[in-house]
Short mmCIF file of C-alpha atoms in Angstrom, two decimals:
data_model
loop_
_atom_site.label_atom_id
_atom_site.label_comp_id
_atom_site.label_asym_id
_atom_site.label_seq_id
_atom_site.Cartn_x
_atom_site.Cartn_y
_atom_site.Cartn_z
CA UNK A 1 -109.85 170.93 -80.09
CA UNK A 2 -113.18 169.81 -78.65
CA UNK A 3 -116.04 172.22 -79.50
CA UNK A 4 -116.98 172.74 -75.86
CA UNK A 5 -113.43 173.65 -74.89
CA UNK A 6 -113.13 175.98 -77.86
CA UNK A 7 -116.33 177.77 -76.84
CA UNK A 8 -115.09 178.18 -73.29
CA UNK A 9 -111.81 179.65 -74.46
CA UNK A 10 -113.56 181.98 -76.87
CA UNK A 11 -115.83 183.19 -74.07
CA UNK A 12 -112.81 183.78 -71.87
CA UNK A 13 -111.12 185.80 -74.59
CA UNK A 14 -114.25 187.93 -75.04
CA UNK A 15 -114.48 188.43 -71.29
CA UNK A 16 -110.94 189.70 -71.28
CA UNK A 17 -111.81 192.19 -74.00
CA UNK A 18 -109.11 190.93 -76.35
CA UNK A 19 -109.71 190.39 -80.05
CA UNK A 20 -109.38 186.64 -80.81
CA UNK A 21 -106.45 185.81 -83.07
CA UNK A 22 -104.41 188.95 -82.35
CA UNK A 23 -100.85 188.04 -81.38
CA UNK A 24 -99.70 189.69 -78.15
CA UNK A 25 -95.95 189.03 -78.54
CA UNK A 26 -94.73 191.42 -81.25
CA UNK A 27 -97.27 193.50 -83.17
CA UNK A 28 -96.81 196.50 -85.44
CA UNK A 29 -99.57 199.08 -85.82
CA UNK A 30 -98.79 200.34 -89.30
CA UNK A 31 -99.77 203.46 -91.20
CA UNK A 32 -101.40 205.68 -88.59
CA UNK A 33 -100.83 209.39 -88.06
CA UNK A 34 -99.24 209.74 -84.62
CA UNK A 35 -100.26 212.79 -82.59
CA UNK A 36 -97.95 213.78 -79.74
CA UNK A 37 -99.66 216.38 -77.53
CA UNK A 38 -96.59 216.68 -75.30
CA UNK A 39 -94.50 218.10 -78.18
CA UNK A 40 -97.38 219.23 -80.44
CA UNK A 41 -96.03 217.17 -83.33
CA UNK A 42 -97.78 215.19 -86.05
CA UNK A 43 -96.09 212.13 -87.58
CA UNK A 44 -97.86 210.72 -90.67
CA UNK A 45 -97.37 207.21 -92.09
CA UNK A 46 -96.02 206.07 -88.74
CA UNK A 47 -95.74 202.77 -86.94
CA UNK A 48 -95.71 201.55 -83.36
CA UNK A 49 -94.13 198.21 -82.51
CA UNK A 50 -95.52 196.64 -79.34
CA UNK A 51 -94.01 193.71 -77.53
CA UNK A 52 -94.93 192.25 -74.13
CA UNK A 53 -97.24 195.16 -73.37
CA UNK A 54 -94.75 197.94 -74.13
CA UNK A 55 -93.84 200.13 -77.06
CA UNK A 56 -90.44 198.97 -78.31
CA UNK A 57 -90.11 200.96 -81.54
CA UNK A 58 -91.66 204.09 -83.07
CA UNK A 59 -90.95 205.34 -86.57
CA UNK A 60 -92.20 206.16 -90.04
CA UNK A 61 -92.55 203.82 -92.98
CA UNK A 62 -92.12 200.17 -92.07
CA UNK A 63 -89.96 198.49 -89.39
CA UNK A 64 -87.45 195.79 -90.23
CA UNK A 65 -89.03 193.26 -87.88
CA UNK A 66 -92.76 194.00 -87.74
CA UNK A 67 -94.05 190.73 -86.34
CA UNK A 68 -97.83 190.63 -86.72
CA UNK A 69 -99.09 193.68 -88.66
CA UNK A 70 -102.21 195.57 -87.72
CA UNK A 71 -103.17 197.90 -90.58
CA UNK A 72 -104.27 201.23 -89.06
CA UNK A 73 -103.76 203.34 -92.16
CA UNK A 74 -105.97 206.42 -92.14
CA UNK A 75 -106.38 206.41 -88.35
CA UNK A 76 -105.00 208.88 -85.81
CA UNK A 77 -103.12 207.55 -82.78
CA UNK A 78 -103.03 209.11 -79.33
CA UNK A 79 -101.83 207.84 -75.96
CA UNK A 80 -104.54 206.13 -73.89
CA UNK A 81 -106.82 208.69 -72.25
CA UNK A 82 -106.81 209.45 -68.53
CA UNK A 83 -109.99 210.45 -66.69
CA UNK A 84 -108.87 212.07 -63.44
CA UNK A 85 -112.34 212.05 -61.89
CA UNK A 86 -114.14 208.73 -62.36
CA UNK A 87 -115.94 207.05 -59.45
CA UNK A 88 -115.32 203.64 -60.95
CA UNK A 89 -116.76 201.62 -58.03
CA UNK A 90 -119.81 203.80 -57.30
CA UNK A 91 -123.29 202.45 -57.96
CA UNK A 92 -126.77 203.96 -57.51
CA UNK A 93 -127.94 205.49 -54.24
CA UNK A 94 -130.93 204.97 -52.01
CA UNK A 95 -132.45 206.60 -48.93
CA UNK A 96 -132.98 204.49 -45.84
CA UNK A 97 -133.83 204.94 -42.17
CA UNK A 98 -132.79 203.20 -39.00
CA UNK A 99 -132.96 203.94 -35.27
CA UNK A 100 -130.55 206.85 -35.77
CA UNK A 101 -132.63 208.46 -38.49
CA UNK A 102 -132.32 208.79 -42.26
CA UNK A 103 -129.24 207.91 -44.24
CA UNK A 104 -128.05 207.63 -47.83
CA UNK A 105 -126.43 204.48 -49.10
CA UNK A 106 -124.34 203.78 -52.18
CA UNK A 107 -125.39 200.34 -53.36
CA UNK A 108 -122.84 197.65 -54.20
CA UNK A 109 -123.53 196.79 -57.85
CA UNK A 110 -120.69 194.78 -59.44
CA UNK A 111 -122.66 194.59 -62.69
CA UNK A 112 -122.74 198.38 -62.96
CA UNK A 113 -119.04 198.60 -62.12
CA UNK A 114 -118.32 196.14 -64.94
CA UNK A 115 -120.60 198.06 -67.31
CA UNK A 116 -118.89 201.39 -66.62
CA UNK A 117 -115.38 199.95 -66.69
CA UNK A 118 -116.00 198.26 -70.05
CA UNK A 119 -117.32 201.43 -71.66
CA UNK A 120 -114.50 203.55 -70.32
CA UNK A 121 -112.01 201.20 -71.96
CA UNK A 122 -114.02 200.97 -75.20
CA UNK A 123 -113.74 204.75 -75.57
CA UNK A 124 -109.99 204.76 -75.04
CA UNK A 125 -109.86 205.58 -71.32
CA UNK A 126 -107.08 203.31 -70.08
CA UNK A 127 -106.41 204.97 -66.71
CA UNK A 128 -108.64 206.68 -64.15
CA UNK A 129 -108.25 208.43 -60.84
CA UNK A 130 -111.13 207.46 -58.58
CA UNK A 131 -111.40 210.43 -56.17
CA UNK A 132 -113.63 208.73 -53.63
CA UNK A 133 -115.03 205.26 -53.06
CA UNK A 134 -115.50 202.41 -50.64
CA UNK A 135 -112.11 200.89 -49.86
CA UNK A 136 -113.38 197.31 -49.98
CA UNK A 137 -114.97 197.84 -53.38
CA UNK A 138 -111.87 199.62 -54.67
CA UNK A 139 -109.69 196.70 -53.68
CA UNK A 140 -112.15 194.27 -55.25
CA UNK A 141 -112.02 196.22 -58.51
CA UNK A 142 -108.24 195.96 -58.62
CA UNK A 143 -108.26 192.26 -57.75
CA UNK A 144 -110.95 191.43 -60.31
CA UNK A 145 -109.13 193.39 -63.00
CA UNK A 146 -105.83 191.68 -62.21
CA UNK A 147 -107.53 188.26 -62.30
CA UNK A 148 -109.17 189.01 -65.64
CA UNK A 149 -112.65 188.73 -64.15
CA UNK A 150 -113.34 192.36 -65.00
CA UNK A 151 -112.16 194.40 -67.98
CA UNK A 152 -111.50 198.08 -67.43
CA UNK A 153 -108.94 200.83 -66.99
CA UNK A 154 -106.20 200.92 -64.41
CA UNK A 155 -107.56 202.80 -61.40
CA UNK A 156 -105.85 204.89 -58.75
CA UNK A 157 -108.25 205.10 -55.82
CA UNK A 158 -108.96 207.51 -53.01
CA UNK A 159 -110.69 206.09 -49.97
CA UNK A 160 -114.12 207.09 -48.77
CA UNK A 161 -114.83 210.81 -48.83
CA UNK A 162 -114.19 212.47 -45.47
CA UNK A 163 -117.01 214.88 -44.59
CA UNK A 164 -119.17 216.16 -41.75
CA UNK A 165 -122.32 215.59 -43.77
CA UNK A 166 -125.70 216.24 -42.18
CA UNK A 167 -126.54 212.54 -42.20
CA UNK A 168 -124.62 209.38 -43.12
CA UNK A 169 -123.83 208.36 -46.69
CA UNK A 170 -122.89 204.72 -46.33
CA UNK A 171 -120.46 203.33 -48.85
CA UNK A 172 -119.14 206.75 -49.90
CA UNK A 173 -118.57 209.01 -46.88
CA UNK A 174 -116.79 208.55 -43.55
CA UNK A 175 -117.81 211.10 -40.93
CA UNK A 176 -115.40 212.21 -38.19
CA UNK A 177 -116.69 212.05 -34.63
CA UNK A 178 -115.53 212.48 -31.07
CA UNK A 179 -114.20 208.93 -31.17
CA UNK A 180 -112.97 208.91 -34.78
CA UNK A 181 -110.65 211.75 -35.78
CA UNK A 182 -109.80 212.81 -39.30
CA UNK A 183 -106.22 211.79 -38.62
CA UNK A 184 -107.35 208.28 -37.65
CA UNK A 185 -109.63 207.98 -40.68
CA UNK A 186 -106.72 208.84 -42.93
CA UNK A 187 -104.41 206.41 -41.15
CA UNK A 188 -106.89 203.61 -41.80
CA UNK A 189 -107.35 204.59 -45.43
CA UNK A 190 -103.61 204.75 -45.99
CA UNK A 191 -103.17 201.28 -44.47
CA UNK A 192 -106.01 200.07 -46.71
CA UNK A 193 -104.12 201.08 -49.83
CA UNK A 194 -105.69 204.46 -50.66
CA UNK A 195 -103.61 206.50 -53.11
CA UNK A 196 -105.38 209.80 -52.34
CA UNK A 197 -107.38 211.41 -49.55
CA UNK A 198 -110.66 213.18 -50.43
CA UNK A 199 -111.74 216.06 -48.17
CA UNK A 200 -115.28 217.35 -48.63
CA UNK A 201 -117.26 220.55 -48.42
CA UNK A 202 -118.82 220.34 -44.94
CA UNK A 203 -115.40 220.21 -43.26
CA UNK A 204 -114.27 223.30 -41.38
CA UNK A 205 -111.03 225.09 -42.13
CA UNK A 206 -109.48 223.39 -39.09
CA UNK A 207 -110.72 220.02 -40.35
CA UNK A 208 -109.22 220.71 -43.75
CA UNK A 209 -105.87 221.58 -42.20
CA UNK A 210 -105.88 218.39 -40.16
CA UNK A 211 -106.75 216.36 -43.23
CA UNK A 212 -104.02 217.86 -45.39
CA UNK A 213 -101.42 217.37 -42.66
CA UNK A 214 -102.44 213.76 -42.05
CA UNK A 215 -102.54 212.93 -45.76
CA UNK A 216 -99.08 214.34 -46.31
CA UNK A 217 -97.75 212.47 -43.27
CA UNK A 218 -98.64 209.28 -45.14
CA UNK A 219 -97.19 210.56 -48.41
CA UNK A 220 -100.66 210.91 -49.98
CA UNK A 221 -102.05 213.86 -51.97
CA UNK A 222 -105.13 215.58 -50.57
CA UNK A 223 -108.02 216.30 -52.93
CA UNK A 224 -110.54 218.96 -51.95
CA UNK A 225 -114.19 219.36 -52.93
CA UNK A 226 -114.87 222.58 -51.06
CA UNK A 227 -117.66 225.04 -50.39
CA UNK A 228 -117.27 227.77 -47.76
CA UNK A 229 -113.53 227.26 -47.31
CA UNK A 230 -112.09 229.16 -50.26
CA UNK A 231 -109.79 227.66 -52.85
CA UNK A 232 -107.25 230.39 -52.04
CA UNK A 233 -107.08 229.36 -48.38
CA UNK A 234 -106.93 225.68 -49.27
CA UNK A 235 -104.04 226.27 -51.68
CA UNK A 236 -102.08 228.16 -49.04
CA UNK A 237 -102.77 225.33 -46.58
CA UNK A 238 -101.20 222.82 -48.96
CA UNK A 239 -104.12 221.14 -50.75
CA UNK A 240 -102.80 219.19 -53.73
CA UNK A 241 -105.87 219.10 -55.96
CA UNK A 242 -109.32 220.66 -56.26
CA UNK A 243 -112.30 219.30 -58.13
CA UNK A 244 -115.24 220.91 -59.97
CA UNK A 245 -115.16 224.40 -61.49
CA UNK A 246 -117.36 225.54 -58.62
CA UNK A 247 -115.26 227.57 -56.15
CA UNK A 248 -118.47 228.70 -54.42
CA UNK A 249 -117.02 230.22 -51.23
CA UNK A 250 -118.55 233.60 -50.23
CA UNK A 251 -115.00 234.72 -49.45
CA UNK A 252 -114.23 234.75 -53.19
CA UNK A 253 -116.98 237.27 -53.96
CA UNK A 254 -116.62 241.04 -53.75
CA UNK A 255 -117.18 242.11 -50.14
CA UNK A 256 -120.36 244.02 -50.94
CA UNK A 257 -121.99 240.93 -52.49
CA UNK A 258 -121.19 238.27 -49.89
CA UNK A 259 -123.99 238.86 -47.40
CA UNK A 260 -126.67 238.84 -50.10
CA UNK A 261 -125.27 235.64 -51.59
CA UNK A 262 -125.25 233.87 -48.22
CA UNK A 263 -128.75 235.11 -47.41
CA UNK A 264 -130.20 234.07 -50.77
CA UNK A 265 -128.47 230.74 -51.46
CA UNK A 266 -130.56 227.65 -51.04
CA UNK A 267 -129.60 224.14 -50.05
CA UNK A 268 -128.69 221.81 -52.88
CA UNK A 269 -127.29 222.66 -56.29
CA UNK A 270 -128.66 226.21 -56.50
CA UNK A 271 -125.28 227.69 -55.51
CA UNK A 272 -123.89 226.28 -58.77
CA UNK A 273 -125.41 229.27 -60.57
CA UNK A 274 -126.04 231.70 -57.69
CA UNK A 275 -122.33 232.05 -56.98
CA UNK A 276 -121.54 232.80 -60.62
CA UNK A 277 -124.25 235.47 -60.69
CA UNK A 278 -122.42 237.27 -57.88
CA UNK A 279 -118.81 236.58 -58.98
CA UNK A 280 -116.56 239.22 -60.55
CA UNK A 281 -113.58 237.59 -62.22
CA UNK A 282 -111.67 240.86 -62.39
CA UNK A 283 -112.06 241.51 -58.67
CA UNK A 284 -108.99 240.94 -56.47
CA UNK A 285 -110.51 237.86 -54.78
CA UNK A 286 -110.67 235.82 -57.98
CA UNK A 287 -107.44 237.19 -59.40
CA UNK A 288 -105.66 236.17 -56.19
CA UNK A 289 -107.30 232.75 -56.20
CA UNK A 290 -106.15 231.95 -59.72
CA UNK A 291 -102.63 233.24 -59.09
CA UNK A 292 -102.41 231.26 -55.85
CA UNK A 293 -103.51 228.03 -57.52
CA UNK A 294 -100.92 228.53 -60.26
CA UNK A 295 -98.15 229.45 -57.83
CA UNK A 296 -98.80 226.45 -55.57
CA UNK A 297 -99.32 224.12 -58.55
CA UNK A 298 -102.72 222.98 -57.30
CA UNK A 299 -104.23 220.59 -59.83
CA UNK A 300 -107.83 221.26 -60.94
CA UNK A 301 -110.21 219.08 -62.91
CA UNK A 302 -113.21 221.15 -63.93
CA UNK A 303 -115.76 218.36 -64.54
CA UNK A 304 -117.81 220.68 -66.76
CA UNK A 305 -119.67 217.66 -68.10
CA UNK A 306 -121.02 217.03 -64.59
CA UNK A 307 -122.69 220.44 -64.43
CA UNK A 308 -123.91 220.81 -67.99
CA UNK A 309 -126.72 218.24 -67.39
CA UNK A 310 -127.78 220.23 -64.32
CA UNK A 311 -127.85 223.57 -66.14
CA UNK A 312 -129.76 221.88 -68.97
CA UNK A 313 -131.70 219.51 -66.75
CA UNK A 314 -134.90 220.62 -68.45
CA UNK A 315 -133.60 219.60 -71.88
CA UNK A 316 -134.12 215.97 -72.86
CA UNK A 317 -131.72 216.38 -75.78
CA UNK A 318 -128.87 216.84 -73.28
CA UNK A 319 -129.98 214.20 -70.79
CA UNK A 320 -130.70 211.56 -73.44
CA UNK A 321 -127.77 212.05 -75.81
CA UNK A 322 -125.78 209.12 -74.45
CA UNK A 323 -128.58 207.12 -72.92
CA UNK A 324 -127.56 203.92 -74.72
CA UNK A 325 -124.17 203.99 -72.98
CA UNK A 326 -125.48 204.55 -69.45
CA UNK A 327 -126.55 201.57 -67.35
CA UNK A 328 -130.37 201.73 -67.18
CA UNK A 329 -130.43 201.32 -63.39
CA UNK A 330 -128.15 204.33 -62.98
CA UNK A 331 -130.35 206.37 -65.29
CA UNK A 332 -133.46 205.34 -63.34
CA UNK A 333 -131.76 206.31 -60.09
CA UNK A 334 -131.03 209.81 -61.38
CA UNK A 335 -134.52 210.21 -62.78
CA UNK A 336 -135.87 209.41 -59.31
CA UNK A 337 -134.24 212.54 -57.93
CA UNK A 338 -130.59 211.67 -57.26
CA UNK A 339 -129.38 214.58 -59.40
CA UNK A 340 -127.63 217.93 -58.95
CA UNK A 341 -130.63 220.00 -60.10
CA UNK A 342 -133.13 218.41 -57.72
CA UNK A 343 -135.81 220.95 -56.91
CA UNK A 344 -135.00 223.37 -59.71
CA UNK A 345 -137.85 225.27 -61.31
CA UNK A 346 -137.94 226.75 -64.85
CA UNK A 347 -136.51 230.05 -63.56
CA UNK A 348 -133.54 228.21 -62.06
CA UNK A 349 -132.63 226.64 -65.39
CA UNK A 350 -133.00 230.01 -67.11
CA UNK A 351 -130.67 231.68 -64.60
CA UNK A 352 -128.16 228.84 -64.85
CA UNK A 353 -127.97 229.03 -68.64
CA UNK A 354 -127.27 232.76 -68.44
CA UNK A 355 -124.14 232.21 -66.30
CA UNK A 356 -122.85 229.10 -68.13
CA UNK A 357 -120.48 231.26 -70.24
CA UNK A 358 -118.95 232.45 -66.95
CA UNK A 359 -118.23 228.84 -65.96
CA UNK A 360 -116.38 228.38 -69.24
CA UNK A 361 -114.61 231.73 -68.84
CA UNK A 362 -113.30 230.83 -65.40
CA UNK A 363 -111.98 227.57 -66.85
CA UNK A 364 -110.20 229.49 -69.61
CA UNK A 365 -108.69 231.98 -67.17
CA UNK A 366 -107.28 229.22 -65.01
CA UNK A 367 -105.67 227.58 -68.03
CA UNK A 368 -104.27 230.91 -69.24
CA UNK A 369 -102.75 231.60 -65.82
CA UNK A 370 -100.94 228.25 -65.75
CA UNK A 371 -103.10 226.38 -63.25
CA UNK A 372 -102.40 222.64 -63.79
CA UNK A 373 -105.54 221.14 -65.33
CA UNK A 374 -106.67 217.71 -66.46
CA UNK A 375 -109.79 216.13 -67.91
CA UNK A 376 -112.13 214.69 -65.29
CA UNK A 377 -115.79 213.78 -65.70
CA UNK A 378 -117.20 212.82 -62.26
CA UNK A 379 -118.35 209.59 -63.89
CA UNK A 380 -121.09 207.69 -61.96
CA UNK A 381 -122.83 210.96 -61.17
CA UNK A 382 -126.03 212.16 -62.92
CA UNK A 383 -126.26 211.81 -66.71
CA UNK A 384 -122.53 211.28 -67.21
CA UNK A 385 -121.96 208.44 -69.66
CA UNK A 386 -118.84 206.34 -69.03
CA UNK A 387 -116.12 206.73 -71.65
CA UNK A 388 -117.73 209.10 -74.12
CA UNK A 389 -118.05 211.71 -71.37
CA UNK A 390 -114.26 212.22 -71.58
CA UNK A 391 -114.71 213.36 -75.18
CA UNK A 392 -117.62 215.58 -74.09
CA UNK A 393 -115.47 217.14 -71.38
CA UNK A 394 -112.65 217.80 -73.83
CA UNK A 395 -115.09 219.52 -76.20
CA UNK A 396 -116.33 221.76 -73.39
CA UNK A 397 -112.75 222.77 -72.59
CA UNK A 398 -112.24 223.75 -76.20
CA UNK A 399 -115.52 225.69 -76.13
CA UNK A 400 -114.03 227.56 -73.18
CA UNK A 401 -111.29 228.81 -75.50
CA UNK A 402 -108.50 226.35 -74.70
CA UNK A 403 -106.45 225.22 -77.75
CA UNK A 404 -106.87 221.67 -79.03
CA UNK A 405 -103.28 220.64 -78.32
CA UNK A 406 -103.64 221.78 -74.70
CA UNK A 407 -106.91 219.88 -74.28
CA UNK A 408 -105.26 216.73 -75.67
CA UNK A 409 -102.39 217.16 -73.21
CA UNK A 410 -104.84 217.48 -70.32
CA UNK A 411 -106.20 214.03 -71.17
CA UNK A 412 -102.80 212.39 -71.75
CA UNK A 413 -99.31 213.65 -70.89
CA UNK A 414 -100.31 216.36 -68.41
CA UNK A 415 -102.56 213.97 -66.52
CA UNK A 416 -99.82 211.33 -66.44
CA UNK A 417 -97.34 213.87 -65.09
CA UNK A 418 -99.70 215.20 -62.42
CA UNK A 419 -100.58 211.67 -61.29
CA UNK A 420 -96.86 210.79 -61.30
CA UNK A 421 -97.36 208.11 -63.93
CA UNK A 422 -95.35 209.80 -66.67
CA UNK A 423 -92.49 207.31 -66.41
CA UNK A 424 -94.76 204.69 -67.95
CA UNK A 425 -97.84 206.46 -69.39
CA UNK A 426 -98.99 209.55 -71.25
CA UNK A 427 -96.94 209.47 -74.46
CA UNK A 428 -96.36 207.06 -77.36
CA UNK A 429 -92.67 206.54 -76.74
CA UNK A 430 -90.25 203.62 -76.54
CA UNK A 431 -90.43 201.99 -73.13
CA UNK A 432 -93.92 203.24 -72.30
CA UNK A 433 -96.84 200.93 -71.68
CA UNK A 434 -98.78 200.26 -74.88
CA UNK A 435 -101.99 202.17 -74.13
CA UNK A 436 -103.14 203.57 -77.47
CA UNK A 437 -106.39 204.97 -78.84
CA UNK A 438 -106.94 205.12 -82.60
CA UNK A 439 -109.43 207.66 -83.95
CA UNK A 440 -111.17 207.80 -87.30
CA UNK A 441 -110.62 211.55 -87.68
CA UNK A 442 -108.14 214.22 -86.64
CA UNK A 443 -109.03 215.83 -83.28
CA UNK A 444 -106.94 218.85 -84.24
CA UNK A 445 -109.49 219.55 -86.96
CA UNK A 446 -112.44 218.88 -84.67
CA UNK A 447 -112.29 217.75 -81.06
CA UNK A 448 -115.50 215.82 -81.76
CA UNK A 449 -113.22 213.21 -83.35
CA UNK A 450 -112.60 212.00 -79.80
CA UNK A 451 -115.97 210.24 -79.98
CA UNK A 452 -114.91 208.42 -83.17
CA UNK A 453 -112.84 205.68 -81.53
CA UNK A 454 -111.97 202.87 -83.95
CA UNK A 455 -109.48 200.77 -81.97
CA UNK A 456 -108.10 200.68 -78.44
CA UNK A 457 -104.94 198.98 -77.25
CA UNK A 458 -104.61 198.53 -73.48
CA UNK A 459 -101.48 197.03 -71.94
CA UNK A 460 -100.46 195.89 -75.40
CA UNK A 461 -103.71 194.06 -76.17
CA UNK A 462 -106.35 195.03 -78.71
CA UNK A 463 -109.63 195.69 -76.94
CA UNK A 464 -112.78 194.06 -78.28
CA UNK A 465 -114.83 197.27 -78.46
CA UNK A 466 -117.96 195.60 -79.81
CA UNK A 467 -117.88 193.02 -77.05
CA UNK A 468 -117.37 195.62 -74.34
CA UNK A 469 -120.03 198.00 -75.65
CA UNK A 470 -122.49 195.13 -75.84
CA UNK A 471 -121.57 193.67 -72.44
#
């Protein structure tokens, strides 16, 4: 082979994130301890035989026809992780003005998309739900991934967020108007290939109802990021999913605390702690909310990792812990003020830290009541590092008092089931797609092992972690 041609092929292999020299026909991963969160079983000295991108045999010891052997003795195997809240196509933001006044704009940055996608995959995240993004960019992501131009997880996209925001947010939000109804927005998104519809906090209750009805008419789930419309009302109206452990509606507070909360709350992220100061989890409003979510099987991803950097926004140790994984232009954008704690003073951080245990407690209560829950990070938002943030989110769920097996299910089999992917993803079983993450330590002993990723297999191919992390 000519040297130049060899170099070109090697570069192509690296671009695809595949380890050179690893056969992709029939490969046995031999000697790992298999963890099955769905059944809470541990299988030591196990093997997985992968052929043509699928798992074709699972057992203990050694298979009769191993093909190429990958020695993974001493490692712990889990199904590929699923992040149910990752804005995979979202770049930094800027403020602009035109003849109509000020606007926000999400910038198109393919290099940042590639950076985030690579790091998600390097940390074992093989599937994401993108709960809001520009339809053109979403389709480009899928096309580039299919063509091998971009390496990253499979993504299930929602279209642009639907919201009556105070001013435009180009590239992320579509605003209804007298000439553009919510029903028409959803029709266009459905025709553009959206898998979900995202309904946002400035919508009225009537808007929300229209959005849910229109989404369901197209066979699409409706995701809600809500504020004054309560989670209880949304669940009864038929919302399919809710995001962020911030159900900050005044209606969910005891009646004698609502007026003071509304009078005192400030614009921006201040409600993230003000609501918890006023909330009483044993009051009928919260009890009913949790029971209603469980009864209607409304899926919730808490995105605790999105709010921890706001509550500790005065602590460099929190903001800088994963700085080497975050694209520097994203970090600079957040440092310039595009962050959830914009405007907070020292007293705001002090008050937020006091109520943080209540955020965790509400998460625990929802799990205990049987509310369907998954692991979502809100990746591409302030100080959330792609990939490793899934492990951080899992650790926060365990800190909330949720057992390790349940947390592992939230990131694997439960997420696959909720996203209706369980026929092909979520467990290490014969016939499933070969998405596998190998860890250097047992996450049942310490959930921090989720950061100790040693090998990732995506669609049956070994991922070049070093290449992706250094991209």
